[in-house]
Amino acid sequence: MKDFFGLHPTIKLRLVMNFFGTLCFSTVGGSMTIYYNKYMGAGITGILLIVSSVMVFLIGLYAGHLADLRGRRPIMLFSTLITALGAGLATYSNSMFYFNPWTTFLGFLIVNFGFGFFNTASQAMIVDLTTRQNRRVVYSIQYWIINFAIMIGSGLSGWFFRDHLVWLLLAITLEEVASCLVVFFWIDESFDPTVQHKKQETNIIKAYFIVAKDTVFMYYLFASVFIAMIFNQIDYYLPVHLSDSFRSTRILGLEIYGQRMLTVFLMINTLVIVLFMSKVNHLTKNWSRSTGIGIGIVLQGAGFIIAFLGRNLTWEIIAALVATVGEMILVPFSQALRADLMEGDQVGTYTGAFSVTQPIAAVLSGVLVSLSSLYGNLGMAFFMLIIILLGLFPALHAIHMHERFPKSL
């Protein structure tokens, strides 16, 4: 709490907004895939999810450049207004007055459009308002808040999504309207492009070419694709492995089979983060970035290797604990390093460039799942080892180069 109250007022507001936004959206989040599948079928659902992901990717690139040209606040204000309109459409499309899954999807497409703008601009604002000394603390608090909100939101989703979806969507709409008012009345601009050290590049292609010439950042960008692939496994290969290979067991008369084991894995992950994130952050506060990122990548990756090779409850619980400890170590260090590498006059463009890592990681993770029938659990464990190395060594090289030749501010 002491760390939180010592932060810049705008950062504190952003973290509070982050909590309520994540809480509301996690009440519908992943369950919308079930909704689309029910009313449109699996084939159409897959296409819709791809369209949504591609749009978020492209919007992130454009929003990052625009945040450098116009400032962060106008982009955030525009995005919250758009997101509120999209959520309102989704709410109306599931109300007693009107029902249409297609306009529901359109509403969420508009929501994702707005979120693509907001996330890029708000992440750039965090970089603007933090220092190299307090960034790891800020990202640790943010990460704890997100997990705590997801834990509550997922519980609410389980109780209310099926029978009371319209009220969950209304809560999202009201939260976005409140966010728009907060940005309008209480969020100050953190970046004025008219008073920066040099003229901003107005051509988006040239702006991203400038970013591409930053060798240190590009090394870390490359590493981050594979780091994201490690994170992705909880949504990609792990469910497949548990569904196909987990040996069911009973605890106090309750059968734990593959799907339930995935729920247990997720519960362990979330609870450990919520309960012990502060302690881990305190224990690692004097670690170097190389140590924190290196150990974090290795532990999290090793956790999933154990999970892919394990077939019973004991090994999967051990895997969940190892992967979660690695995650808690890695996230604050990696996000703080990313922010350090973005410092300067093009933070928004750097943030937009970084947005490519998740879509690329998602595609590669999906390919590995599709081909997993050829090589099975052992083969997937081997690929995880390769992914760990491809994330680890470029990241350590980027840190070494950054520490030898830091950016002049």
Short mmCIF file of C-alpha atoms in Angstrom, two decimals:
data_model
loop_
_atom_site.label_atom_id
_atom_site.label_comp_id
_atom_site.label_asym_id
_atom_site.label_seq_id
_atom_site.Cartn_x
_atom_site.Cartn_y
_atom_site.Cartn_z
CA MET A 1 0.00 0.00 0.00
CA LYS A 2 2.86 2.38 0.80
CA ASP A 3 4.25 1.83 -2.70
CA PHE A 4 0.83 2.54 -4.25
CA PHE A 5 0.18 5.82 -2.41
CA GLY A 6 3.66 7.08 -3.29
CA LEU A 7 2.96 6.92 -7.04
CA HIS A 8 2.04 9.77 -9.39
CA PRO A 9 -1.71 10.62 -9.03
CA THR A 10 -2.40 9.76 -12.67
CA ILE A 11 -0.73 6.37 -12.27
CA LYS A 12 -2.90 5.66 -9.21
CA LEU A 13 -6.02 6.58 -11.18
CA ARG A 14 -4.92 4.35 -14.05
CA LEU A 15 -4.39 1.40 -11.72
CA VAL A 16 -7.85 1.85 -10.18
CA MET A 17 -9.35 2.08 -13.68
CA ASN A 18 -7.38 -1.03 -14.60
CA PHE A 19 -8.94 -2.95 -11.73
CA PHE A 20 -12.55 -2.09 -12.55
CA GLY A 21 -12.04 -2.50 -16.30
CA THR A 22 -10.43 -5.93 -15.93
CA LEU A 23 -13.05 -6.98 -13.38
CA CYS A 24 -15.95 -6.10 -15.68
CA PHE A 25 -14.46 -7.52 -18.87
CA SER A 26 -13.37 -10.79 -17.22
CA THR A 27 -17.01 -11.52 -16.36
CA VAL A 28 -17.64 -12.15 -20.08
CA GLY A 29 -14.11 -12.52 -21.58
CA GLY A 30 -13.44 -16.11 -22.59
CA SER A 31 -17.08 -17.13 -22.19
CA MET A 32 -18.00 -15.11 -25.30
CA THR A 33 -16.34 -17.85 -27.37
CA ILE A 34 -18.91 -20.27 -25.93
CA TYR A 35 -21.66 -17.73 -26.76
CA TYR A 36 -20.55 -17.39 -30.41
CA ASN A 37 -20.13 -21.15 -30.77
CA LYS A 38 -23.68 -21.71 -29.46
CA TYR A 39 -25.36 -19.32 -31.86
CA MET A 40 -23.03 -19.33 -34.89
CA GLY A 41 -21.12 -22.63 -34.85
CA ALA A 42 -17.42 -23.40 -34.42
CA GLY A 43 -16.39 -22.53 -38.00
CA ILE A 44 -17.88 -19.03 -37.95
CA THR A 45 -16.62 -18.46 -34.39
CA GLY A 46 -13.04 -19.20 -35.42
CA ILE A 47 -13.25 -16.72 -38.30
CA LEU A 48 -14.76 -14.04 -36.06
CA LEU A 49 -12.00 -14.45 -33.47
CA ILE A 50 -9.32 -14.18 -36.18
CA VAL A 51 -10.93 -11.01 -37.57
CA SER A 52 -11.02 -9.49 -34.09
CA SER A 53 -7.37 -10.40 -33.35
CA VAL A 54 -6.11 -9.00 -36.66
CA MET A 55 -8.01 -5.76 -36.10
CA VAL A 56 -6.54 -5.31 -32.60
CA PHE A 57 -3.06 -5.91 -34.04
CA LEU A 58 -3.46 -3.29 -36.79
CA ILE A 59 -5.12 -0.76 -34.49
CA GLY A 60 -2.26 -1.13 -32.00
CA LEU A 61 0.26 -0.14 -34.66
CA TYR A 62 -1.76 2.89 -35.76
CA ALA A 63 -2.66 3.97 -32.22
CA GLY A 64 0.96 3.89 -31.09
CA HIS A 65 2.04 6.26 -33.84
CA LEU A 66 -1.00 8.49 -33.29
CA ALA A 67 -0.26 8.73 -29.55
CA ASP A 68 3.12 10.25 -30.42
CA LEU A 69 1.55 12.76 -32.80
CA ARG A 70 -1.50 13.80 -30.73
CA GLY A 71 -0.59 12.92 -27.17
CA ARG A 72 -1.91 10.17 -24.89
CA ARG A 73 -5.01 11.78 -23.39
CA PRO A 74 -6.97 12.46 -26.64
CA ILE A 75 -6.45 8.85 -27.73
CA MET A 76 -7.61 7.53 -24.34
CA LEU A 77 -10.66 9.82 -24.38
CA PHE A 78 -11.62 8.76 -27.89
CA SER A 79 -11.11 5.07 -27.10
CA THR A 80 -13.23 5.02 -23.92
CA LEU A 81 -16.07 6.74 -25.79
CA ILE A 82 -15.88 4.21 -28.64
CA THR A 83 -15.64 1.27 -26.21
CA ALA A 84 -18.70 2.50 -24.30
CA LEU A 85 -20.70 2.70 -27.56
CA GLY A 86 -19.63 -0.84 -28.52
CA ALA A 87 -20.50 -2.24 -25.10
CA GLY A 88 -23.84 -0.43 -25.27
CA LEU A 89 -24.62 -2.08 -28.60
CA ALA A 90 -23.72 -5.52 -27.19
CA THR A 91 -25.94 -4.84 -24.17
CA TYR A 92 -28.91 -3.81 -26.30
CA SER A 93 -28.38 -6.87 -28.53
CA ASN A 94 -28.96 -9.16 -25.53
CA SER A 95 -31.75 -7.25 -23.84
CA MET A 96 -35.46 -7.98 -23.49
CA PHE A 97 -36.06 -5.57 -26.39
CA TYR A 98 -33.76 -7.12 -28.97
CA PHE A 99 -31.58 -10.20 -29.46
CA ASN A 100 -28.99 -10.68 -32.19
CA PRO A 101 -25.63 -12.51 -31.85
CA TRP A 102 -24.30 -10.77 -34.96
CA THR A 103 -24.81 -7.26 -33.59
CA THR A 104 -23.37 -8.57 -30.31
CA PHE A 105 -20.21 -9.48 -32.22
CA LEU A 106 -20.25 -6.08 -33.93
CA GLY A 107 -20.48 -4.46 -30.50
CA PHE A 108 -17.48 -6.43 -29.25
CA LEU A 109 -15.60 -5.65 -32.45
CA ILE A 110 -16.13 -1.95 -31.68
CA VAL A 111 -15.04 -2.63 -28.07
CA ASN A 112 -11.83 -4.25 -29.31
CA PHE A 113 -11.29 -1.34 -31.70
CA GLY A 114 -11.48 1.08 -28.78
CA PHE A 115 -9.37 -1.15 -26.53
CA GLY A 116 -6.62 -1.28 -29.16
CA PHE A 117 -6.35 2.51 -28.96
CA PHE A 118 -6.70 2.74 -25.20
CA ASN A 119 -4.19 0.05 -24.27
CA THR A 120 -1.46 1.45 -26.49
CA ALA A 121 -1.91 5.05 -25.31
CA SER A 122 -2.28 4.14 -21.63
CA GLN A 123 0.82 1.93 -21.67
CA ALA A 124 2.75 4.80 -23.24
CA MET A 125 1.43 7.10 -20.47
CA ILE A 126 2.77 4.73 -17.80
CA VAL A 127 6.20 4.92 -19.41
CA ASP A 128 5.95 8.73 -19.46
CA LEU A 129 5.06 8.99 -15.76
CA THR A 130 7.41 6.41 -14.26
CA THR A 131 11.14 6.29 -13.74
CA ARG A 132 13.62 3.47 -14.05
CA GLN A 133 13.62 3.32 -10.26
CA ASN A 134 9.88 2.77 -9.71
CA ARG A 135 8.71 1.00 -12.88
CA ARG A 136 9.12 -2.51 -11.53
CA VAL A 137 6.98 -1.56 -8.52
CA VAL A 138 4.28 -0.08 -10.77
CA TYR A 139 4.18 -3.12 -13.03
CA SER A 140 4.12 -5.46 -10.01
CA ILE A 141 1.11 -3.62 -8.58
CA GLN A 142 -0.58 -3.57 -11.99
CA TYR A 143 -0.01 -7.29 -12.43
CA TRP A 144 -1.40 -8.07 -8.97
CA ILE A 145 -4.45 -5.89 -9.62
CA ILE A 146 -5.16 -7.61 -12.94
CA ASN A 147 -4.97 -11.09 -11.43
CA PHE A 148 -7.11 -10.12 -8.43
CA ALA A 149 -9.72 -8.59 -10.74
CA ILE A 150 -9.70 -11.67 -13.01
CA MET A 151 -10.18 -13.94 -10.00
CA ILE A 152 -13.30 -12.03 -8.92
CA GLY A 153 -14.60 -11.52 -12.46
CA SER A 154 -14.20 -15.18 -13.42
CA GLY A 155 -16.17 -16.18 -10.33
CA LEU A 156 -18.96 -13.78 -11.25
CA SER A 157 -18.92 -15.13 -14.81
CA GLY A 158 -19.46 -18.66 -13.58
CA TRP A 159 -22.54 -17.60 -11.63
CA PHE A 160 -24.15 -15.04 -13.94
CA PHE A 161 -22.96 -15.41 -17.57
CA ARG A 162 -25.51 -17.97 -18.74
CA ASP A 163 -28.67 -16.42 -17.28
CA HIS A 164 -27.79 -12.77 -16.73
CA LEU A 165 -25.42 -11.82 -19.57
CA VAL A 166 -27.23 -8.53 -20.24
CA TRP A 167 -26.43 -7.25 -16.73
CA LEU A 168 -22.74 -8.11 -17.10
CA LEU A 169 -22.68 -6.26 -20.42
CA LEU A 170 -24.46 -3.29 -18.83
CA ALA A 171 -21.78 -3.22 -16.12
CA ILE A 172 -19.09 -3.03 -18.84
CA THR A 173 -20.97 -0.18 -20.53
CA LEU A 174 -21.28 1.81 -17.31
CA GLU A 175 -17.63 1.14 -16.44
CA GLU A 176 -16.50 2.51 -19.81
CA VAL A 177 -18.72 5.59 -19.45
CA ALA A 178 -17.15 6.16 -16.01
CA SER A 179 -13.68 5.69 -17.51
CA CYS A 180 -14.45 8.28 -20.17
CA LEU A 181 -15.49 10.77 -17.46
CA VAL A 182 -12.38 10.00 -15.39
CA VAL A 183 -10.11 10.63 -18.39
CA PHE A 184 -11.98 13.83 -19.26
CA PHE A 185 -11.99 15.37 -15.78
CA TRP A 186 -9.01 13.92 -13.92
CA ILE A 187 -6.38 12.50 -16.30
CA ASP A 188 -3.76 15.04 -17.36
CA GLU A 189 -1.70 14.80 -20.53
CA SER A 190 1.68 13.16 -19.94
CA PHE A 191 3.22 13.87 -23.35
CA ASP A 192 2.98 17.04 -25.40
CA PRO A 193 4.40 16.40 -28.88
CA THR A 194 4.69 20.13 -29.57
CA VAL A 195 7.38 20.62 -26.90
CA GLN A 196 9.48 17.47 -27.37
CA HIS A 197 13.13 17.52 -28.30
CA LYS A 198 12.63 16.85 -31.98
CA LYS A 199 9.89 16.97 -34.60
CA GLN A 200 7.76 13.83 -34.68
CA GLU A 201 7.82 11.71 -37.84
CA THR A 202 4.34 12.06 -39.35
CA ASN A 203 4.69 9.17 -41.81
CA ILE A 204 3.73 5.98 -40.00
CA ILE A 205 5.92 3.74 -42.17
CA LYS A 206 8.97 5.94 -41.65
CA ALA A 207 8.23 6.11 -37.92
CA TYR A 208 8.29 2.32 -37.63
CA PHE A 209 11.43 2.12 -39.75
CA ILE A 210 13.11 4.36 -37.18
CA VAL A 211 12.04 1.95 -34.44
CA ALA A 212 13.31 -1.00 -36.51
CA LYS A 213 16.79 0.57 -36.53
CA ASP A 214 16.94 0.34 -32.72
CA THR A 215 18.96 -2.88 -32.49
CA VAL A 216 18.57 -3.31 -28.74
CA PHE A 217 14.80 -2.97 -28.90
CA MET A 218 14.54 -5.35 -31.85
CA TYR A 219 16.51 -8.02 -29.98
CA TYR A 220 14.10 -7.73 -27.08
CA LEU A 221 11.10 -7.63 -29.44
CA PHE A 222 12.30 -10.92 -30.97
CA ALA A 223 12.79 -12.46 -27.52
CA SER A 224 9.36 -11.26 -26.41
CA VAL A 225 7.61 -13.29 -29.11
CA PHE A 226 8.96 -16.48 -27.53
CA ILE A 227 8.38 -15.24 -23.98
CA ALA A 228 4.75 -14.68 -25.01
CA MET A 229 4.65 -18.23 -26.40
CA ILE A 230 5.60 -19.53 -22.94
CA PHE A 231 2.73 -17.54 -21.39
CA ASN A 232 0.37 -18.79 -24.11
CA GLN A 233 0.73 -22.45 -23.25
CA ILE A 234 -1.89 -22.25 -20.52
CA ASP A 235 -4.43 -21.51 -23.28
CA TYR A 236 -2.90 -23.60 -26.08
CA TYR A 237 -1.12 -26.92 -25.54
CA LEU A 238 -1.76 -27.40 -21.81
CA PRO A 239 -5.54 -27.95 -22.25
CA VAL A 240 -4.81 -30.44 -25.06
CA HIS A 241 -2.29 -32.33 -22.92
CA LEU A 242 -4.56 -32.48 -19.89
CA SER A 243 -7.54 -33.54 -21.97
CA ASP A 244 -5.63 -36.36 -23.70
CA SER A 245 -3.06 -37.55 -21.16
CA PHE A 246 -4.11 -36.64 -17.61
CA ARG A 247 -4.97 -39.62 -15.39
CA SER A 248 -8.19 -38.89 -13.56
CA THR A 249 -8.13 -39.07 -9.78
CA ARG A 250 -10.52 -38.48 -6.90
CA ILE A 251 -10.16 -36.08 -3.98
CA LEU A 252 -12.79 -36.30 -1.24
CA GLY A 253 -15.08 -38.03 -3.70
CA LEU A 254 -14.67 -35.37 -6.41
CA GLU A 255 -13.27 -36.63 -9.70
CA ILE A 256 -10.42 -34.53 -11.10
CA TYR A 257 -10.22 -35.16 -14.84
CA GLY A 258 -8.45 -33.22 -17.59
CA GLN A 259 -10.73 -30.19 -17.85
CA ARG A 260 -11.00 -29.86 -14.08
CA MET A 261 -7.23 -30.17 -13.76
CA LEU A 262 -6.90 -27.16 -16.06
CA THR A 263 -9.22 -25.24 -13.72
CA VAL A 264 -7.09 -26.32 -10.74
CA PHE A 265 -3.94 -25.19 -12.61
CA LEU A 266 -5.52 -21.78 -13.26
CA MET A 267 -6.73 -21.45 -9.67
CA ILE A 268 -3.25 -22.22 -8.32
CA ASN A 269 -1.74 -19.69 -10.71
CA THR A 270 -4.15 -16.89 -9.75
CA LEU A 271 -4.18 -17.55 -6.00
CA VAL A 272 -0.40 -17.77 -5.70
CA ILE A 273 -0.01 -14.48 -7.59
CA VAL A 274 -2.64 -12.71 -5.48
CA LEU A 275 -1.24 -14.03 -2.17
CA PHE A 276 2.51 -13.90 -2.79
CA MET A 277 3.21 -11.31 -5.51
CA SER A 278 4.19 -8.67 -2.95
CA LYS A 279 6.52 -11.09 -1.16
CA VAL A 280 8.24 -12.19 -4.37
CA ASN A 281 8.63 -8.57 -5.45
CA HIS A 282 10.26 -7.75 -2.10
CA LEU A 283 12.64 -10.73 -2.29
CA THR A 284 13.75 -9.84 -5.83
CA LYS A 285 13.93 -6.05 -5.50
CA ASN A 286 17.75 -6.02 -5.52
CA TRP A 287 18.14 -8.48 -8.38
CA SER A 288 19.65 -7.34 -11.65
CA ARG A 289 17.47 -7.35 -14.74
CA SER A 290 19.49 -10.19 -16.24
CA THR A 291 18.95 -12.32 -13.15
CA GLY A 292 15.24 -11.57 -12.86
CA ILE A 293 14.41 -12.08 -16.52
CA GLY A 294 16.73 -15.08 -16.90
CA ILE A 295 15.41 -16.96 -13.87
CA GLY A 296 11.82 -15.97 -14.67
CA ILE A 297 11.97 -17.32 -18.23
CA VAL A 298 13.67 -20.55 -17.20
CA LEU A 299 11.31 -21.27 -14.29
CA GLN A 300 8.13 -20.51 -16.19
CA GLY A 301 9.24 -22.53 -19.20
CA ALA A 302 10.38 -25.40 -16.96
CA GLY A 303 6.98 -25.39 -15.28
CA PHE A 304 5.26 -26.05 -18.59
CA ILE A 305 7.80 -28.73 -19.54
CA ILE A 306 6.98 -30.50 -16.27
CA ALA A 307 3.27 -30.05 -17.02
CA PHE A 308 3.61 -31.57 -20.52
CA LEU A 309 5.55 -34.58 -19.23
CA GLY A 310 3.39 -35.07 -16.13
CA ARG A 311 0.25 -37.18 -16.17
CA ASN A 312 -1.00 -37.08 -12.58
CA LEU A 313 -2.23 -34.56 -10.03
CA THR A 314 1.04 -34.28 -8.10
CA TRP A 315 3.19 -33.41 -11.10
CA GLU A 316 0.65 -30.95 -12.49
CA ILE A 317 0.47 -29.11 -9.15
CA ILE A 318 4.29 -28.95 -9.03
CA ALA A 319 4.26 -27.65 -12.61
CA ALA A 320 1.68 -24.97 -11.75
CA LEU A 321 3.75 -23.77 -8.77
CA VAL A 322 7.04 -23.66 -10.72
CA ALA A 323 5.47 -21.87 -13.70
CA THR A 324 3.70 -19.35 -11.46
CA VAL A 325 6.83 -18.49 -9.46
CA GLY A 326 8.65 -17.92 -12.75
CA GLU A 327 5.80 -15.75 -13.98
CA MET A 328 5.79 -13.61 -10.83
CA ILE A 329 9.54 -13.02 -11.16
CA LEU A 330 9.50 -12.43 -14.91
CA VAL A 331 6.57 -10.06 -15.46
CA PRO A 332 7.71 -6.99 -13.45
CA PHE A 333 11.30 -7.25 -14.71
CA SER A 334 10.30 -7.76 -18.35
CA GLN A 335 7.71 -4.97 -18.39
CA ALA A 336 10.09 -2.54 -16.69
CA LEU A 337 12.84 -3.38 -19.20
CA ARG A 338 10.42 -2.90 -22.09
CA ALA A 339 9.55 0.55 -20.72
CA ASP A 340 13.24 1.44 -20.32
CA LEU A 341 13.88 0.51 -23.95
CA MET A 342 11.01 2.76 -25.08
CA GLU A 343 12.12 5.96 -23.38
CA GLY A 344 12.37 8.97 -25.68
CA ASP A 345 10.13 10.83 -28.11
CA GLN A 346 8.54 7.77 -29.75
CA VAL A 347 7.14 5.81 -26.80
CA GLY A 348 3.77 5.39 -28.50
CA THR A 349 5.32 4.03 -31.69
CA TYR A 350 7.50 1.65 -29.68
CA THR A 351 4.39 0.49 -27.80
CA GLY A 352 2.61 -0.08 -31.09
CA ALA A 353 5.57 -2.07 -32.42
CA PHE A 354 5.55 -4.22 -29.31
CA SER A 355 1.89 -5.06 -29.91
CA VAL A 356 2.95 -7.41 -32.75
CA THR A 357 4.47 -9.89 -30.30
CA GLN A 358 1.21 -11.37 -29.02
CA PRO A 359 -0.44 -12.05 -32.42
CA ILE A 360 2.75 -13.65 -33.76
CA ALA A 361 3.13 -15.73 -30.60
CA ALA A 362 -0.52 -16.79 -30.87
CA VAL A 363 -0.08 -17.95 -34.46
CA LEU A 364 3.11 -19.90 -33.66
CA SER A 365 1.50 -21.44 -30.57
CA GLY A 366 -1.49 -22.49 -32.64
CA VAL A 367 0.75 -24.10 -35.26
CA LEU A 368 2.53 -26.13 -32.55
CA VAL A 369 -0.83 -27.34 -31.24
CA SER A 370 -1.97 -28.29 -34.74
CA LEU A 371 1.19 -30.33 -35.35
CA SER A 372 1.37 -31.83 -31.85
CA SER A 373 -0.27 -35.06 -33.02
CA LEU A 374 2.97 -35.78 -34.87
CA TYR A 375 5.32 -35.47 -31.89
CA GLY A 376 3.17 -35.74 -28.74
CA ASN A 377 4.00 -34.59 -25.21
CA LEU A 378 7.71 -35.40 -25.38
CA GLY A 379 8.11 -33.49 -28.62
CA MET A 380 6.22 -30.53 -27.22
CA ALA A 381 8.48 -30.52 -24.16
CA PHE A 382 11.47 -30.40 -26.52
CA PHE A 383 9.94 -27.47 -28.43
CA MET A 384 9.37 -25.69 -25.12
CA LEU A 385 13.09 -26.01 -24.41
CA ILE A 386 13.84 -24.39 -27.78
CA ILE A 387 11.31 -21.63 -27.06
CA ILE A 388 12.94 -20.96 -23.67
CA LEU A 389 16.35 -20.58 -25.31
CA LEU A 390 14.99 -18.32 -28.08
CA GLY A 391 13.43 -16.10 -25.43
CA LEU A 392 16.33 -16.22 -22.98
CA PHE A 393 19.46 -15.46 -24.99
CA PRO A 394 18.18 -12.56 -27.15
CA ALA A 395 16.65 -10.98 -24.01
CA LEU A 396 19.94 -11.26 -22.09
CA HIS A 397 21.81 -9.87 -25.09
CA ALA A 398 19.41 -6.91 -25.28
CA ILE A 399 19.95 -6.23 -21.56
CA HIS A 400 23.73 -6.40 -21.98
CA MET A 401 23.66 -4.00 -24.94
CA HIS A 402 21.27 -1.62 -23.16
CA GLU A 403 23.45 -1.49 -20.04
CA ARG A 404 26.57 -0.85 -22.13
CA PHE A 405 24.95 1.76 -24.38
CA PRO A 406 21.92 3.24 -22.55
CA LYS A 407 19.69 5.73 -24.34
CA SER A 408 20.48 9.32 -23.67
CA LEU A 409 17.34 11.06 -22.50
#
